[in-house]
GROMACS .gro file of C-alpha atoms in nm:
model
  437
    1MET     CA    1  -9.448  -4.360   3.935
    2PHE     CA    2  -9.300  -4.239   3.588
    3LYS     CA    3  -8.937  -4.327   3.599
    4LEU     CA    4  -8.811  -4.040   3.351
    5PHE     CA    5  -8.427  -4.144   3.440
    6ASP     CA    6  -8.512  -4.524   3.349
    7LEU     CA    7  -8.669  -4.399   3.023
    8SER     CA    8  -8.313  -4.182   2.924
    9LEU     CA    9  -8.120  -4.453   2.896
   10ILE     CA   10  -8.373  -4.694   2.757
   11LEU     CA   11  -8.409  -4.406   2.454
   12ASN     CA   12  -8.076  -4.407   2.437
   13GLY     CA   13  -8.074  -4.782   2.337
   14PHE     CA   14  -7.961  -4.917   2.732
   15PRO     CA   15  -8.187  -5.212   2.804
   16ILE     CA   16  -8.187  -5.129   3.172
   17LYS     CA   17  -8.478  -5.269   3.276
   18LYS     CA   18  -8.333  -5.658   3.113
   19ALA     CA   19  -8.000  -5.511   3.321
   20LYS     CA   20  -8.177  -5.471   3.634
   21ILE     CA   21  -8.332  -5.820   3.614
   22ALA     CA   22  -7.951  -5.945   3.515
   23PHE     CA   23  -7.812  -5.785   3.816
   24GLU     CA   24  -8.041  -5.933   4.005
   25LYS     CA   25  -7.984  -6.313   3.916
   26ILE     CA   26  -7.640  -6.275   3.990
   27LEU     CA   27  -7.687  -6.147   4.326
   28SER     CA   28  -7.862  -6.441   4.391
   29VAL     CA   29  -7.584  -6.687   4.363
   30SER     CA   30  -7.505  -6.831   4.683
   31ASP     CA   31  -7.200  -6.741   4.844
   32GLU     CA   32  -7.061  -7.112   4.811
   33ASN     CA   33  -7.089  -7.117   4.442
   34TYR     CA   34  -6.995  -6.762   4.407
   35GLU     CA   35  -6.622  -6.822   4.354
   36ALA     CA   36  -6.701  -7.096   4.012
   37TYR     CA   37  -6.889  -6.861   3.908
   38VAL     CA   38  -6.674  -6.562   3.890
   39LEU     CA   39  -6.414  -6.774   3.738
   40GLN     CA   40  -6.653  -6.874   3.514
   41LYS     CA   41  -6.758  -6.556   3.420
   42ARG     CA   42  -6.398  -6.434   3.339
   43LYS     CA   43  -6.270  -6.752   3.158
   44GLU     CA   44  -6.630  -6.676   2.913
   45ILE     CA   45  -6.497  -6.308   2.836
   46THR     CA   46  -6.176  -6.366   2.776
   47GLU     CA   47  -6.254  -6.630   2.564
   48TYR     CA   48  -6.492  -6.443   2.357
   49HIS     CA   49  -6.236  -6.143   2.303
   50LEU     CA   50  -5.969  -6.423   2.173
   51LYS     CA   51  -6.237  -6.543   1.931
   52TYR     CA   52  -6.372  -6.199   1.821
   53ASN     CA   53  -6.114  -5.897   1.903
   54PRO     CA   54  -5.824  -5.954   1.648
   55TYR     CA   55  -5.647  -5.697   1.861
   56TYR     CA   56  -5.679  -5.890   2.235
   57LEU     CA   57  -5.604  -6.162   2.015
   58GLU     CA   58  -5.300  -6.019   1.912
   59ILE     CA   59  -5.143  -5.871   2.265
   60VAL     CA   60  -5.211  -6.257   2.406
   61GLY     CA   61  -5.005  -6.380   2.130
   62LYS     CA   62  -5.188  -6.706   2.102
   63ASP     CA   63  -5.610  -6.787   2.094
   64SER     CA   64  -5.599  -7.036   2.420
   65PHE     CA   65  -5.470  -6.966   2.794
   66GLU     CA   66  -5.424  -7.234   3.050
   67LYS     CA   67  -5.331  -7.087   3.348
   68TRP     CA   68  -5.548  -6.712   3.458
   69GLU     CA   69  -5.207  -6.596   3.574
   70ASP     CA   70  -5.007  -6.625   3.228
   71LEU     CA   71  -5.266  -6.347   3.062
   72PRO     CA   72  -5.102  -6.043   2.978
   73VAL     CA   73  -5.196  -5.740   3.240
   74MET     CA   74  -5.289  -5.470   3.018
   75THR     CA   75  -5.271  -5.079   3.071
   76LYS     CA   76  -5.371  -4.780   2.951
   77LYS     CA   77  -5.094  -4.739   2.672
   78ASN     CA   78  -5.227  -5.059   2.554
   79PHE     CA   79  -5.557  -4.851   2.397
   80GLN     CA   80  -5.376  -4.591   2.279
   81LYS     CA   81  -5.437  -4.630   1.924
   82PRO     CA   82  -5.800  -4.593   1.685
   83LEU     CA   83  -6.114  -4.708   1.908
   84LYS     CA   84  -6.270  -4.883   1.530
   85GLU     CA   85  -5.899  -5.130   1.592
   86ARG     CA   86  -5.977  -5.238   1.940
   87LEU     CA   87  -6.334  -5.312   1.921
   88SER     CA   88  -6.430  -5.681   1.901
   89LYS     CA   89  -6.611  -5.821   1.531
   90GLY     CA   90  -6.985  -5.720   1.509
   91PHE     CA   91  -6.875  -5.366   1.705
   92THR     CA   92  -6.848  -5.049   1.521
   93PRO     CA   93  -6.789  -4.686   1.718
   94LYS     CA   94  -7.195  -4.655   1.597
   95ASN     CA   95  -7.358  -4.924   1.786
   96VAL     CA   96  -7.169  -4.941   2.117
   97TYR     CA   97  -7.145  -4.666   2.397
   98VAL     CA   98  -6.817  -4.439   2.374
   99ASN     CA   99  -6.624  -4.260   2.605
  100LYS     CA  100  -6.342  -4.071   2.684
  101THR     CA  101  -6.150  -4.140   3.039
  102SER     CA  102  -6.035  -3.857   3.257
  103GLY     CA  103  -5.682  -3.878   3.223
  104SER     CA  104  -5.583  -3.820   3.555
  105SER     CA  105  -5.331  -4.048   3.526
  106GLY     CA  106  -5.184  -3.907   3.271
  107ASP     CA  107  -5.325  -4.171   3.011
  108PRO     CA  108  -5.624  -4.091   2.874
  109PHE     CA  109  -5.802  -4.230   2.582
  110ILE     CA  110  -6.147  -4.359   2.439
  111PHE     CA  111  -6.340  -4.668   2.557
  112ALA     CA  112  -6.646  -4.867   2.440
  113LYS     CA  113  -6.837  -5.038   2.582
  114ASP     CA  114  -7.204  -5.260   2.441
  115LYS     CA  115  -7.487  -5.156   2.575
  116PRO     CA  116  -7.595  -5.426   2.773
  117CYS     CA  117  -7.258  -5.389   2.965
  118HIS     CA  118  -7.327  -5.014   2.965
  119ALA     CA  119  -7.689  -5.073   3.098
  120LEU     CA  120  -7.535  -5.349   3.330
  121THR     CA  121  -7.280  -5.075   3.457
  122TRP     CA  122  -7.621  -4.849   3.581
  123ALA     CA  123  -7.793  -5.149   3.717
  124SER     CA  124  -7.527  -5.190   3.940
  125VAL     CA  125  -7.496  -4.786   4.029
  126ILE     CA  126  -7.866  -4.767   4.095
  127TYR     CA  127  -7.800  -5.066   4.327
  128ARG     CA  128  -7.530  -4.937   4.535
  129PHE     CA  129  -7.728  -4.595   4.621
  130GLY     CA  130  -7.998  -4.759   4.681
  131TRP     CA  131  -7.817  -4.883   4.990
  132PHE     CA  132  -7.857  -4.495   5.109
  133GLY     CA  133  -8.199  -4.434   4.991
  134VAL     CA  134  -8.092  -4.291   4.632
  135ASP     CA  135  -8.319  -4.315   4.351
  136PHE     CA  136  -8.246  -4.179   4.011
  137ASN     CA  137  -8.578  -4.154   3.960
  138THR     CA  138  -8.731  -3.960   4.240
  139SER     CA  139  -8.397  -3.863   4.420
  140TYR     CA  140  -8.239  -3.512   4.390
  141GLN     CA  141  -7.865  -3.469   4.350
  142ALA     CA  142  -7.698  -3.179   4.445
  143ARG     CA  143  -7.364  -3.286   4.210
  144PHE     CA  144  -7.029  -3.085   4.225
  145TYR     CA  145  -6.876  -3.133   3.858
  146GLY     CA  146  -6.754  -2.978   3.590
  147ILE     CA  147  -6.954  -2.877   3.312
  148PRO     CA  148  -6.844  -2.892   2.940
  149LEU     CA  149  -6.822  -2.499   2.812
  150ASP     CA  150  -6.858  -2.539   2.436
  151PHE     CA  151  -7.303  -2.426   2.358
  152ILE     CA  152  -7.343  -2.772   2.218
  153GLY     CA  153  -7.197  -2.997   2.513
  154ASN     CA  154  -7.279  -2.755   2.757
  155LYS     CA  155  -7.676  -2.815   2.687
  156LYS     CA  156  -7.649  -3.197   2.664
  157GLU     CA  157  -7.525  -3.190   2.984
  158LEU     CA  158  -7.756  -2.976   3.101
  159LEU     CA  159  -8.040  -3.208   2.991
  160LYS     CA  160  -7.926  -3.459   3.133
  161ASP     CA  161  -7.903  -3.308   3.458
  162TRP     CA  162  -8.259  -3.280   3.366
  163LEU     CA  163  -8.363  -3.611   3.295
  164SER     CA  164  -8.121  -3.692   3.588
  165ARG     CA  165  -8.268  -3.486   3.927
  166ARG     CA  166  -7.956  -3.290   3.937
  167TYR     CA  167  -7.879  -2.959   3.987
  168ARG     CA  168  -7.519  -2.874   3.910
  169PHE     CA  169  -7.234  -2.691   4.096
  170SER     CA  170  -6.925  -2.605   3.833
  171VAL     CA  171  -6.637  -2.647   3.986
  172PHE     CA  172  -6.441  -2.445   3.778
  173ASN     CA  173  -6.437  -2.189   3.984
  174LEU     CA  174  -6.480  -2.188   4.410
  175SER     CA  175  -6.374  -1.836   4.517
  176ASP     CA  176  -6.575  -1.746   4.838
  177GLU     CA  177  -6.789  -1.550   4.613
  178VAL     CA  178  -6.879  -1.823   4.445
  179LEU     CA  179  -6.929  -2.037   4.735
  180GLU     CA  180  -7.143  -1.775   4.951
  181LYS     CA  181  -7.412  -1.826   4.586
  182TYR     CA  182  -7.368  -2.238   4.631
  183LEU     CA  183  -7.477  -2.199   4.959
  184ALA     CA  184  -7.831  -1.956   4.918
  185ILE     CA  185  -7.882  -2.249   4.631
  186PHE     CA  186  -7.880  -2.503   4.953
  187LYS     CA  187  -8.129  -2.309   5.113
  188THR     CA  188  -8.377  -2.263   4.857
  189LYS     CA  189  -8.410  -2.637   4.724
  190LYS     CA  190  -8.514  -2.967   4.829
  191PHE     CA  191  -8.169  -3.165   4.784
  192ASP     CA  192  -8.183  -3.538   4.873
  193TYR     CA  193  -7.739  -3.596   4.846
  194ILE     CA  194  -7.453  -3.450   4.735
  195ASN     CA  195  -7.227  -3.644   4.471
  196GLY     CA  196  -6.921  -3.525   4.298
  197TYR     CA  197  -6.552  -3.510   4.320
  198THR     CA  198  -6.362  -3.498   4.669
  199SER     CA  199  -6.151  -3.190   4.671
  200SER     CA  200  -6.432  -2.937   4.571
  201ILE     CA  201  -6.665  -3.062   4.825
  202VAL     CA  202  -6.366  -3.040   5.078
  203LEU     CA  203  -6.356  -2.654   4.949
  204PHE     CA  204  -6.713  -2.580   5.032
  205ALA     CA  205  -6.739  -2.797   5.381
  206LYS     CA  206  -6.485  -2.586   5.438
  207PHE     CA  207  -6.596  -2.238   5.372
  208LEU     CA  208  -6.945  -2.393   5.576
  209GLN     CA  209  -6.678  -2.397   5.886
  210LYS     CA  210  -6.540  -2.022   5.809
  211LYS     CA  211  -6.933  -2.005   5.823
  212ASN     CA  212  -6.978  -2.169   6.140
  213VAL     CA  213  -7.280  -2.308   5.887
  214VAL     CA  214  -7.378  -2.718   5.889
  215LEU     CA  215  -7.556  -2.789   5.571
  216LYS     CA  216  -7.755  -2.994   5.698
  217ASP     CA  217  -7.947  -2.726   5.875
  218VAL     CA  218  -8.028  -2.522   5.619
  219CYS     CA  219  -8.113  -2.809   5.381
  220PRO     CA  220  -8.285  -3.029   5.592
  221THR     CA  221  -8.372  -3.303   5.353
  222LEU     CA  222  -8.021  -3.387   5.263
  223LYS     CA  223  -7.968  -3.769   5.334
  224VAL     CA  224  -7.590  -3.853   5.215
  225CYS     CA  225  -7.324  -3.744   5.029
  226MET     CA  226  -7.081  -3.961   4.797
  227VAL     CA  227  -6.752  -3.834   4.743
  228THR     CA  228  -6.544  -3.995   4.354
  229SER     CA  229  -6.247  -3.969   4.138
  230GLU     CA  230  -6.003  -3.854   4.413
  231MET     CA  231  -5.899  -3.989   4.766
  232LEU     CA  232  -6.057  -3.910   5.110
  233PHE     CA  233  -5.850  -3.842   5.406
  234ASP     CA  234  -5.973  -3.899   5.715
  235ASP     CA  235  -5.973  -3.585   5.824
  236ASP     CA  236  -6.175  -3.447   5.557
  237LYS     CA  237  -6.369  -3.722   5.567
  238ILE     CA  238  -6.463  -3.590   5.964
  239LEU     CA  239  -6.446  -3.240   5.803
  240LEU     CA  240  -6.713  -3.351   5.629
  241GLU     CA  241  -6.952  -3.484   5.814
  242ASN     CA  242  -6.886  -3.198   6.105
  243GLN     CA  243  -7.009  -2.981   5.823
  244PHE     CA  244  -7.266  -3.098   5.640
  245GLY     CA  245  -7.443  -3.341   5.898
  246ILE     CA  246  -7.503  -3.651   5.735
  247PRO     CA  247  -7.323  -3.969   5.648
  248ILE     CA  248  -7.055  -3.921   5.413
  249VAL     CA  249  -6.978  -4.207   5.176
  250ASN     CA  250  -6.642  -4.348   4.978
  251GLU     CA  251  -6.689  -4.418   4.581
  252TYR     CA  252  -6.420  -4.564   4.379
  253GLY     CA  253  -6.489  -4.571   4.008
  254ALA     CA  254  -6.347  -4.578   3.638
  255SER     CA  255  -6.543  -4.444   3.334
  256GLU     CA  256  -6.416  -4.689   3.176
  257LEU     CA  257  -6.562  -4.992   3.376
  258ASP     CA  258  -6.820  -4.921   3.664
  259LEU     CA  259  -6.798  -4.770   4.022
  260ILE     CA  260  -6.527  -5.053   4.174
  261ALA     CA  261  -6.569  -4.961   4.475
  262PHE     CA  262  -6.834  -4.838   4.723
  263GLN     CA  263  -6.886  -4.780   5.121
  264ASN     CA  264  -7.156  -5.030   5.225
  265ARG     CA  265  -7.371  -4.917   5.555
  266ASN     CA  266  -7.108  -5.082   5.799
  267GLY     CA  267  -6.854  -4.847   5.629
  268GLU     CA  268  -6.719  -5.115   5.425
  269TRP     CA  269  -6.566  -5.025   5.153
  270GLN     CA  270  -6.694  -5.336   4.951
  271VAL     CA  271  -6.581  -5.441   4.644
  272ASN     CA  272  -6.753  -5.464   4.340
  273SER     CA  273  -6.817  -5.833   4.222
  274GLU     CA  274  -7.093  -5.855   4.032
  275THR     CA  275  -6.962  -5.682   3.744
  276LEU     CA  276  -6.591  -5.713   3.772
  277PHE     CA  277  -6.322  -5.932   3.878
  278VAL     CA  278  -6.094  -5.728   4.117
  279GLU     CA  279  -5.709  -5.899   4.181
  280ILE     CA  280  -5.386  -5.715   4.366
  281ILE     CA  281  -5.068  -5.788   4.210
  282ASP     CA  282  -4.733  -5.741   4.250
  283GLU     CA  283  -4.437  -5.569   4.010
  284HIS     CA  284  -4.390  -5.941   3.866
  285ASN     CA  285  -4.758  -5.943   3.782
  286ASN     CA  286  -4.771  -6.248   4.051
  287VAL     CA  287  -5.149  -6.261   4.230
  288LEU     CA  288  -5.088  -6.141   4.585
  289PRO     CA  289  -5.294  -6.247   4.864
  290TYR     CA  290  -5.560  -6.039   5.045
  291GLY     CA  291  -5.395  -5.812   5.301
  292GLN     CA  292  -5.089  -5.753   5.065
  293GLU     CA  293  -5.038  -5.372   4.887
  294GLY     CA  294  -5.006  -5.414   4.512
  295ARG     CA  295  -5.094  -5.276   4.214
  296VAL     CA  296  -5.522  -5.293   4.133
  297VAL     CA  297  -5.610  -5.492   3.841
  298ILE     CA  298  -5.950  -5.531   3.743
  299THR     CA  299  -6.108  -5.700   3.413
  300SER     CA  300  -6.428  -5.679   3.319
  301LEU     CA  301  -6.680  -5.951   3.291
  302TYR     CA  302  -6.944  -5.855   3.059
  303ASN     CA  303  -6.788  -5.610   2.817
  304LYS     CA  304  -6.791  -5.794   2.469
  305ALA     CA  305  -6.743  -5.490   2.290
  306HIS     CA  306  -6.370  -5.361   2.413
  307PRO     CA  307  -6.130  -5.609   2.647
  308PHE     CA  308  -6.073  -5.442   2.984
  309ILE     CA  309  -5.962  -5.826   3.069
  310ARG     CA  310  -5.636  -5.811   3.363
  311TYR     CA  311  -5.674  -5.408   3.317
  312ASP     CA  312  -5.403  -5.227   3.554
  313ILE     CA  313  -5.615  -4.914   3.641
  314GLY     CA  314  -5.334  -4.735   3.773
  315ASP     CA  315  -5.396  -4.760   4.146
  316ILE     CA  316  -5.222  -4.952   4.474
  317GLY     CA  317  -5.421  -5.082   4.724
  318VAL     CA  318  -5.480  -5.364   4.917
  319LEU     CA  319  -5.743  -5.563   4.984
  320ASP     CA  320  -5.888  -5.697   5.362
  321GLU     CA  321  -5.787  -6.041   5.453
  322LYS     CA  322  -6.216  -6.070   5.550
  323SER     CA  323  -6.256  -6.054   5.214
  324THR     CA  324  -6.423  -6.349   5.003
  325PHE     CA  325  -6.540  -6.419   4.667
  326LYS     CA  326  -6.896  -6.270   4.719
  327LYS     CA  327  -6.741  -5.977   4.914
  328PRO     CA  328  -6.456  -5.842   4.829
  329LEU     CA  329  -6.338  -5.556   5.107
  330PHE     CA  330  -6.053  -5.257   4.977
  331LYS     CA  331  -5.828  -5.221   5.343
  332LYS     CA  332  -5.652  -4.944   5.202
  333LEU     CA  333  -5.625  -4.755   4.832
  334ILE     CA  334  -5.319  -4.547   4.745
  335GLY     CA  335  -5.380  -4.282   4.485
  336ARG     CA  336  -5.631  -4.065   4.349
  337THR     CA  337  -5.532  -3.758   4.506
  338ASN     CA  338  -5.581  -3.384   4.282
  339ASP     CA  339  -5.386  -3.011   4.392
  340VAL     CA  340  -5.581  -2.753   4.362
  341ALA     CA  341  -5.485  -2.436   4.157
  342ILE     CA  342  -5.525  -2.097   4.250
  343LEU     CA  343  -5.516  -1.816   4.030
  344PRO     CA  344  -5.412  -1.455   3.989
  345SER     CA  345  -5.771  -1.359   4.052
  346GLY     CA  346  -5.815  -1.595   4.378
  347LYS     CA  347  -5.995  -1.771   4.188
  348LYS     CA  348  -5.983  -2.162   4.343
  349SER     CA  349  -6.017  -2.451   4.071
  350PRO     CA  350  -5.982  -2.842   4.143
  351GLY     CA  351  -5.683  -3.059   3.961
  352LEU     CA  352  -5.961  -3.233   3.750
  353THR     CA  353  -6.016  -2.909   3.596
  354PHE     CA  354  -5.793  -3.048   3.302
  355TYR     CA  355  -6.041  -3.315   3.311
  356TYR     CA  356  -6.226  -3.140   3.093
  357VAL     CA  357  -5.893  -2.920   2.894
  358THR     CA  358  -5.822  -3.330   2.826
  359LYS     CA  359  -6.188  -3.376   2.721
  360SER     CA  360  -6.123  -3.120   2.516
  361ILE     CA  361  -5.806  -3.125   2.364
  362ILE     CA  362  -5.755  -3.517   2.326
  363GLU     CA  363  -5.828  -3.692   1.958
  364ASP     CA  364  -5.838  -4.070   1.830
  365ASP     CA  365  -5.526  -4.040   1.706
  366GLY     CA  366  -5.252  -4.148   1.970
  367ASN     CA  367  -5.010  -3.896   1.920
  368VAL     CA  368  -5.008  -3.731   2.299
  369LYS     CA  369  -4.978  -4.043   2.508
  370GLU     CA  370  -4.928  -3.910   2.866
  371PHE     CA  371  -4.916  -3.555   2.956
  372ILE     CA  372  -4.878  -3.363   3.343
  373VAL     CA  373  -4.996  -2.987   3.425
  374LYS     CA  374  -4.712  -2.835   3.722
  375GLN     CA  375  -4.823  -2.521   3.854
  376THR     CA  376  -4.526  -2.381   3.886
  377LYS     CA  377  -4.624  -2.008   3.957
  378LEU     CA  378  -4.973  -1.821   4.035
  379ASP     CA  379  -4.992  -1.778   3.675
  380THR     CA  380  -4.747  -2.029   3.485
  381PHE     CA  381  -4.804  -2.369   3.427
  382GLU     CA  382  -4.575  -2.603   3.265
  383ILE     CA  383  -4.710  -2.922   3.036
  384GLU     CA  384  -4.464  -3.203   2.956
  385TYR     CA  385  -4.609  -3.440   2.753
  386VAL     CA  386  -4.511  -3.757   2.560
  387SER     CA  387  -4.626  -3.800   2.200
  388GLU     CA  388  -4.484  -3.923   1.860
  389ASN     CA  389  -4.483  -3.602   1.681
  390GLU     CA  390  -4.372  -3.273   1.841
  391LEU     CA  391  -4.709  -3.031   1.965
  392ASN     CA  392  -4.724  -2.779   1.621
  393SER     CA  393  -4.795  -2.415   1.706
  394ASN     CA  394  -5.164  -2.422   1.584
  395GLN     CA  395  -5.252  -2.710   1.849
  396ILE     CA  396  -5.058  -2.531   2.106
  397LEU     CA  397  -5.267  -2.274   2.068
  398GLU     CA  398  -5.565  -2.437   2.058
  399ILE     CA  399  -5.495  -2.594   2.418
  400GLU     CA  400  -5.412  -2.252   2.561
  401LYS     CA  401  -5.751  -2.162   2.463
  402ALA     CA  402  -5.902  -2.446   2.564
  403ILE     CA  403  -5.739  -2.405   2.927
  404ARG     CA  404  -5.827  -2.027   2.890
  405LEU     CA  405  -6.172  -2.092   2.900
  406TYR     CA  406  -6.192  -2.323   3.180
  407LEU     CA  407  -5.967  -2.129   3.366
  408GLU     CA  408  -5.895  -1.745   3.307
  409ASP     CA  409  -5.718  -1.519   3.144
  410ASN     CA  410  -5.371  -1.370   3.112
  411LEU     CA  411  -5.160  -1.727   3.195
  412ASN     CA  412  -4.847  -1.825   3.107
  413PHE     CA  413  -4.788  -2.209   2.954
  414ILE     CA  414  -4.425  -2.367   2.882
  415PHE     CA  415  -4.478  -2.651   2.675
  416THR     CA  416  -4.207  -2.924   2.690
  417ARG     CA  417  -4.180  -3.250   2.527
  418LYS     CA  418  -4.043  -3.568   2.717
  419ASP     CA  419  -3.904  -3.914   2.664
  420LYS     CA  420  -4.111  -4.021   2.919
  421LEU     CA  421  -4.243  -3.848   3.241
  422GLN     CA  422  -4.164  -3.902   3.573
  423ARG     CA  423  -4.382  -4.135   3.774
  424SER     CA  424  -4.460  -4.167   4.156
  425LYS     CA  425  -4.409  -4.446   4.365
  426SER     CA  426  -4.674  -4.668   4.323
  427GLY     CA  427  -4.627  -4.612   3.896
  428LYS     CA  428  -4.866  -4.347   3.869
  429LEU     CA  429  -4.908  -4.002   3.676
  430LYS     CA  430  -5.006  -3.715   3.880
  431GLN     CA  431  -5.181  -3.516   3.588
  432PHE     CA  432  -5.224  -3.174   3.831
  433GLN     CA  433  -4.941  -3.101   4.080
  434SER     CA  434  -4.918  -2.774   4.247
  435MET     CA  435  -4.595  -2.624   4.333
  436LEU     CA  436  -4.635  -2.347   4.538
  437LYS     CA  437  -4.715  -2.520   4.866
   0.00000   0.00000   0.00000
């Protein structure tokens, strides 16, 4: 059968066929040899960046290391400078995959992956979704995500949706009137699975609950639902299972890395040990044993273009005592929660809407380092930010314009420049917070 999704990756320069073969070889490494394999791969990628990445060499301060634990823990702040200054020798913004993080932690930045690494990321995603019978070349996805509203960005995303067999349900307006239309679409299309932001999918499930509708009854082809980008609480998972009538799979990932963990068919939250090395560390950067709670630190084992070595992703987690090098398991993960904004018109919009605002306004100059958005009234949002220079009136107007484009008119914004922002107990910034409760 013609594989349109694979072809789209190949046409964009991502060698997916080679990546799938490489991924199968990683999977074939035996349990008893896997620890040695991973330790060798993390050593190789670190030595590569110490040799070919001047920026990483500057961070480490020397061109070799004896103990893994002596290497510095990197944070998002390390990456808030122009991308070209962070790339390894031989790589430029034109010959790598470039994207921006969501800034859901308040620290957005532009990152890069070399093309074989990005293809390997897709091989990892394809493999995990395959656990539940999803084939990106043939399965039809109901996608609860945002979408760029500018003409070119919008058309590009819709083209990608077509190539990837996805029907997009925009999450920028989740009022009952809109959700009624979404339900009508499920009655007419043969979707195989649902994928999208947790809070948006939960809102849809609550709407179905009010109408006493089980989604599987109106769309019998549905097999599974994958939720991502935000915490899935136990009561919400029960709600989704009841209202959708299909298995609910919890996904944890980061665009700059890969899928970090994915619920397997046994209900375990299995950590990606094929392309990533995940550690849990304490406040003094000491590695913690399985079962103890600490900061989630991740090393990308195959990204030669950009160093993600002992990278603190900004979450707190616990690895299960049953974990092995071949099959690490998350016991608990703390973070990734987002509130829902309720607007004067009655429109509801998930906090991750500000992900798309971030995409619209972020520049690769490192001026705005951090920001958080608080909804203090139905029509009022306070934006606190840390930057080298205060935002001028033109920049503020552009930001306001972008936010109104994604939300609605007649909203008020208060901008406050701060020396530092208040962080949660986990050390993470909550980018959006509703104070209306």
